[in-house]
Amino acid sequence: MTDFLLSPLFAMPLNLCAFLLGLALYRRTNTALLHPIVGAGLMVAAVLWSLDIPYDAYREASGVLYALLGPAVVALAVPVKQNLTVVRQAGWPLVVTIAVGALLAPIIAMGIALILGATQTVLMALTGKSITTPIAMALAEKIHTAQSLAAGIAVFTGVVGAVAGPPLLNRLNIRDHRVIGIALGINAHAVGTARALEISALCGAFAALAMGLCGALTAMVLPLLLSS
């Protein structure tokens, strides 16, 4: 029985059922706090805790899903292609905005963590807070920090950004879908992009572009900075 609980035959149906239940709950309640990633994550965590299944074993058994993260992120280029004319019109201001956001997001997070007395491991993992999970995990391996911690921080950042971002931007009277998309893409990466697509295709296109460029810049520049 123990071997079954640690195998893909248990982990994969668990993930699928948790997501479908989380999605149904989200659609029924229509509240951002019950986003499918939040609801499904809590359900999976509850099952792992109740059955005393180690996270490392669960992660290994869910290897297929991790392998599909990359293609899923690449698929987000579709809305960019569909709105390419509008994206091109943004030009250099868009590129500069994304570059500054990619630089400031991890610096601010690391600065706050440093003030609060975070360890070096946590500080290194925070460097990938604003890039999507597959890139964050690859980057964590490159800079020799904990992959599980980097992935957890990336997912947590994405969920919080996707849940709190749109209401906050609305309170600030920001209505431009291009601006909302950029903010969600930089600060909440893939989860934020999925939330942006719920707002509009244009918002999703700018979020996907911001997420992709932010991840690429971080992955290229950060290892060079840390090795210098």
CSV table of C-alpha atoms in Angstrom, one decimal:
chain,number,residue,atom,x,y,z
A,1,MET,CA,0.0,0.0,0.0
A,2,THR,CA,2.9,2.4,0.8
A,3,ASP,CA,4.5,1.8,-2.5
A,4,PHE,CA,1.2,2.6,-4.2
A,5,LEU,CA,0.8,5.9,-2.3
A,6,LEU,CA,4.3,6.9,-3.5
A,7,SER,CA,3.7,6.0,-7.1
A,8,PRO,CA,2.4,8.0,-10.1
A,9,LEU,CA,-0.7,5.8,-10.0
A,10,PHE,CA,-1.7,7.6,-6.9
A,11,ALA,CA,-0.2,11.1,-7.4
A,12,MET,CA,-1.5,11.8,-10.9
A,13,PRO,CA,-5.2,11.0,-10.1
A,14,LEU,CA,-4.8,13.0,-6.9
A,15,ASN,CA,-3.6,16.0,-8.8
A,16,LEU,CA,-6.3,15.7,-11.4
A,17,CYS,CA,-9.1,15.3,-9.0
A,18,ALA,CA,-7.9,18.1,-6.7
A,19,PHE,CA,-7.7,20.5,-9.7
A,20,LEU,CA,-11.1,19.6,-11.0
A,21,LEU,CA,-12.7,20.0,-7.6
A,22,GLY,CA,-10.8,23.3,-7.1
A,23,LEU,CA,-11.9,24.5,-10.5
A,24,ALA,CA,-15.6,23.6,-9.8
A,25,LEU,CA,-15.3,25.4,-6.4
A,26,TYR,CA,-13.8,28.5,-8.0
A,27,ARG,CA,-16.5,28.7,-10.7
A,28,ARG,CA,-19.3,28.2,-8.2
A,29,THR,CA,-18.0,30.8,-5.7
A,30,ASN,CA,-16.4,33.1,-8.3
A,31,THR,CA,-13.9,34.4,-5.6
A,32,ALA,CA,-10.2,35.0,-6.3
A,33,LEU,CA,-9.2,33.5,-2.9
A,34,LEU,CA,-10.4,30.1,-4.2
A,35,HIS,CA,-8.4,30.1,-7.4
A,36,PRO,CA,-8.0,26.5,-8.6
A,37,ILE,CA,-4.3,26.5,-7.8
A,38,VAL,CA,-5.1,27.6,-4.2
A,39,GLY,CA,-7.9,25.2,-3.7
A,40,ALA,CA,-6.2,22.2,-5.5
A,41,GLY,CA,-3.0,22.9,-3.6
A,42,LEU,CA,-4.7,22.9,-0.2
A,43,MET,CA,-6.5,19.7,-1.1
A,44,VAL,CA,-3.3,17.9,-2.2
A,45,ALA,CA,-1.4,19.2,0.9
A,46,ALA,CA,-4.2,17.9,3.2
A,47,VAL,CA,-4.0,14.5,1.6
A,48,LEU,CA,-0.2,14.3,1.8
A,49,TRP,CA,-0.3,15.4,5.5
A,50,SER,CA,-3.1,13.0,6.4
A,51,LEU,CA,-1.4,10.0,4.7
A,52,ASP,CA,2.1,11.0,5.9
A,53,ILE,CA,3.5,11.1,2.3
A,54,PRO,CA,6.8,13.0,2.0
A,55,TYR,CA,6.8,15.9,-0.3
A,56,ASP,CA,9.9,14.7,-2.1
A,57,ALA,CA,8.2,11.4,-2.9
A,58,TYR,CA,5.1,13.1,-4.1
A,59,ARG,CA,7.1,15.5,-6.3
A,60,GLU,CA,9.0,12.5,-7.9
A,61,ALA,CA,5.7,10.7,-8.5
A,62,SER,CA,4.3,13.9,-10.2
A,63,GLY,CA,7.3,14.1,-12.5
A,64,VAL,CA,5.0,14.1,-15.6
A,65,LEU,CA,3.3,17.3,-14.5
A,66,TYR,CA,6.6,19.0,-13.9
A,67,ALA,CA,7.8,18.0,-17.4
A,68,LEU,CA,4.6,19.6,-18.8
A,69,LEU,CA,5.2,22.9,-17.1
A,70,GLY,CA,7.6,24.0,-19.8
A,71,PRO,CA,5.3,23.3,-22.8
A,72,ALA,CA,2.4,24.9,-20.9
A,73,VAL,CA,4.4,28.1,-20.4
A,74,VAL,CA,5.4,28.1,-24.1
A,75,ALA,CA,1.7,27.8,-25.0
A,76,LEU,CA,1.2,31.2,-23.4
A,77,ALA,CA,2.8,32.7,-26.5
A,78,VAL,CA,-0.4,32.1,-28.4
A,79,PRO,CA,-2.2,35.3,-27.0
A,80,VAL,CA,1.0,37.3,-27.8
A,81,LYS,CA,0.8,36.2,-31.4
A,82,GLN,CA,-2.9,37.0,-31.6
A,83,ASN,CA,-2.3,40.6,-30.3
A,84,LEU,CA,1.1,41.1,-31.9
A,85,THR,CA,0.1,44.4,-33.6
A,86,VAL,CA,-0.8,46.0,-30.3
A,87,VAL,CA,2.3,44.6,-28.6
A,88,ARG,CA,4.5,46.1,-31.3
A,89,GLN,CA,3.0,49.5,-30.8
A,90,ALA,CA,4.1,49.5,-27.2
A,91,GLY,CA,7.7,49.3,-28.4
A,92,TRP,CA,10.7,50.2,-26.2
A,93,PRO,CA,8.7,51.6,-23.3
A,94,LEU,CA,7.3,48.1,-22.8
A,95,VAL,CA,10.8,46.5,-22.9
A,96,VAL,CA,12.2,49.1,-20.5
A,97,THR,CA,9.3,48.6,-18.1
A,98,ILE,CA,9.7,44.8,-18.1
A,99,ALA,CA,13.5,45.1,-17.6
A,100,VAL,CA,13.1,47.4,-14.7
A,101,GLY,CA,10.4,45.2,-13.1
A,102,ALA,CA,12.5,42.1,-13.6
A,103,LEU,CA,15.4,43.8,-11.8
A,104,LEU,CA,13.4,45.4,-8.9
A,105,ALA,CA,11.1,42.5,-8.0
A,106,PRO,CA,13.8,40.2,-6.6
A,107,ILE,CA,15.9,43.0,-5.2
A,108,ILE,CA,13.0,44.4,-3.1
A,109,ALA,CA,12.0,40.9,-1.9
A,110,MET,CA,15.6,40.0,-0.9
A,111,GLY,CA,16.0,43.4,0.8
A,112,ILE,CA,12.9,42.8,2.9
A,113,ALA,CA,14.0,39.2,3.7
A,114,LEU,CA,17.4,40.4,4.7
A,115,ILE,CA,16.0,43.0,7.1
A,116,LEU,CA,13.9,40.2,8.6
A,117,GLY,CA,17.0,38.1,9.1
A,118,ALA,CA,16.5,35.5,6.4
A,119,THR,CA,19.2,32.9,5.8
A,120,GLN,CA,21.4,32.8,2.7
A,121,THR,CA,19.4,29.8,1.3
A,122,VAL,CA,16.1,31.8,1.5
A,123,LEU,CA,17.8,34.8,0.0
A,124,MET,CA,19.1,32.8,-3.0
A,125,ALA,CA,15.7,31.1,-3.5
A,126,LEU,CA,14.0,34.6,-3.5
A,127,THR,CA,15.9,35.5,-6.6
A,128,GLY,CA,13.5,33.5,-8.6
A,129,LYS,CA,10.3,34.8,-7.0
A,130,SER,CA,9.1,36.6,-10.1
A,131,ILE,CA,9.8,34.0,-12.7
A,132,THR,CA,7.6,31.0,-13.5
A,133,THR,CA,8.2,27.8,-11.7
A,134,PRO,CA,10.1,25.7,-14.4
A,135,ILE,CA,12.5,28.6,-14.9
A,136,ALA,CA,12.8,29.1,-11.1
A,137,MET,CA,13.7,25.5,-10.6
A,138,ALA,CA,16.3,25.4,-13.3
A,139,LEU,CA,17.8,28.6,-12.0
A,140,ALA,CA,17.9,27.2,-8.5
A,141,GLU,CA,19.9,24.3,-9.7
A,142,LYS,CA,22.2,26.7,-11.5
A,143,ILE,CA,22.9,28.9,-8.5
A,144,HIS,CA,23.0,25.9,-6.1
A,145,THR,CA,20.0,26.6,-3.9
A,146,ALA,CA,17.0,24.4,-2.8
A,147,GLN,CA,14.7,23.7,-5.8
A,148,SER,CA,11.7,22.9,-3.7
A,149,LEU,CA,12.0,26.2,-1.8
A,150,ALA,CA,12.4,28.2,-5.0
A,151,ALA,CA,9.4,26.4,-6.5
A,152,GLY,CA,7.3,27.1,-3.4
A,153,ILE,CA,8.2,30.7,-3.4
A,154,ALA,CA,7.4,31.1,-7.1
A,155,VAL,CA,4.0,29.4,-6.7
A,156,PHE,CA,3.2,31.4,-3.6
A,157,THR,CA,4.2,34.7,-5.3
A,158,GLY,CA,2.1,33.8,-8.4
A,159,VAL,CA,-1.0,32.9,-6.3
A,160,VAL,CA,-0.8,36.0,-4.1
A,161,GLY,CA,-0.2,38.2,-7.2
A,162,ALA,CA,-3.1,36.7,-9.1
A,163,VAL,CA,-5.5,37.0,-6.2
A,164,ALA,CA,-4.5,40.4,-4.9
A,165,GLY,CA,-3.2,42.1,-8.0
A,166,PRO,CA,-6.5,42.9,-10.0
A,167,PRO,CA,-8.4,44.2,-6.9
A,168,LEU,CA,-5.4,46.4,-6.0
A,169,LEU,CA,-5.0,47.8,-9.5
A,170,ASN,CA,-8.7,48.5,-9.6
A,171,ARG,CA,-8.5,50.4,-6.3
A,172,LEU,CA,-5.6,52.4,-7.8
A,173,ASN,CA,-8.0,53.2,-10.7
A,174,ILE,CA,-5.8,51.4,-13.2
A,175,ARG,CA,-8.1,50.2,-16.0
A,176,ASP,CA,-5.8,49.8,-19.0
A,177,HIS,CA,-5.6,46.1,-19.8
A,178,ARG,CA,-2.1,46.4,-21.1
A,179,VAL,CA,-0.8,47.8,-17.8
A,180,ILE,CA,-2.7,45.2,-15.8
A,181,GLY,CA,-1.2,42.5,-17.9
A,182,ILE,CA,2.3,43.7,-17.5
A,183,ALA,CA,1.9,44.0,-13.7
A,184,LEU,CA,0.5,40.5,-13.4
A,185,GLY,CA,3.1,39.0,-15.8
A,186,ILE,CA,6.0,40.5,-13.9
A,187,ASN,CA,4.7,40.0,-10.4
A,188,ALA,CA,2.7,36.8,-10.7
A,189,HIS,CA,4.2,35.1,-13.8
A,190,ALA,CA,2.2,32.0,-15.1
A,191,VAL,CA,-0.6,32.2,-12.5
A,192,GLY,CA,-0.9,35.9,-13.1
A,193,THR,CA,-1.0,35.3,-16.8
A,194,ALA,CA,-3.8,32.8,-16.4
A,195,ARG,CA,-5.7,35.4,-14.3
A,196,ALA,CA,-5.0,38.0,-17.0
A,197,LEU,CA,-6.5,35.8,-19.7
A,198,GLU,CA,-9.7,35.7,-17.7
A,199,ILE,CA,-9.8,39.5,-17.9
A,200,SER,CA,-9.2,39.8,-21.6
A,201,ALA,CA,-7.1,38.4,-24.4
A,202,LEU,CA,-5.2,41.7,-24.6
A,203,CYS,CA,-4.4,41.6,-20.9
A,204,GLY,CA,-3.3,38.0,-21.2
A,205,ALA,CA,-1.0,38.8,-24.2
A,206,PHE,CA,0.9,41.5,-22.3
A,207,ALA,CA,1.1,39.3,-19.2
A,208,ALA,CA,2.5,36.5,-21.2
A,209,LEU,CA,5.1,38.8,-22.8
A,210,ALA,CA,6.1,40.3,-19.5
A,211,MET,CA,6.4,36.9,-17.9
A,212,GLY,CA,8.5,35.5,-20.7
A,213,LEU,CA,10.9,38.4,-20.9
A,214,CYS,CA,11.2,38.7,-17.2
A,215,GLY,CA,12.0,35.0,-16.9
A,216,ALA,CA,14.5,35.2,-19.7
A,217,LEU,CA,16.3,38.3,-18.4
A,218,THR,CA,16.5,36.8,-14.9
A,219,ALA,CA,17.8,33.4,-16.1
A,220,MET,CA,20.5,35.1,-18.2
A,221,VAL,CA,21.7,37.9,-16.0
A,222,LEU,CA,21.4,36.4,-12.4
A,223,PRO,CA,23.9,33.6,-12.7
A,224,LEU,CA,26.4,36.0,-14.2
A,225,LEU,CA,25.9,38.4,-11.3
A,226,LEU,CA,26.3,35.7,-8.7
A,227,SER,CA,29.4,34.3,-10.3
A,228,SER,CA,31.1,37.6,-10.7
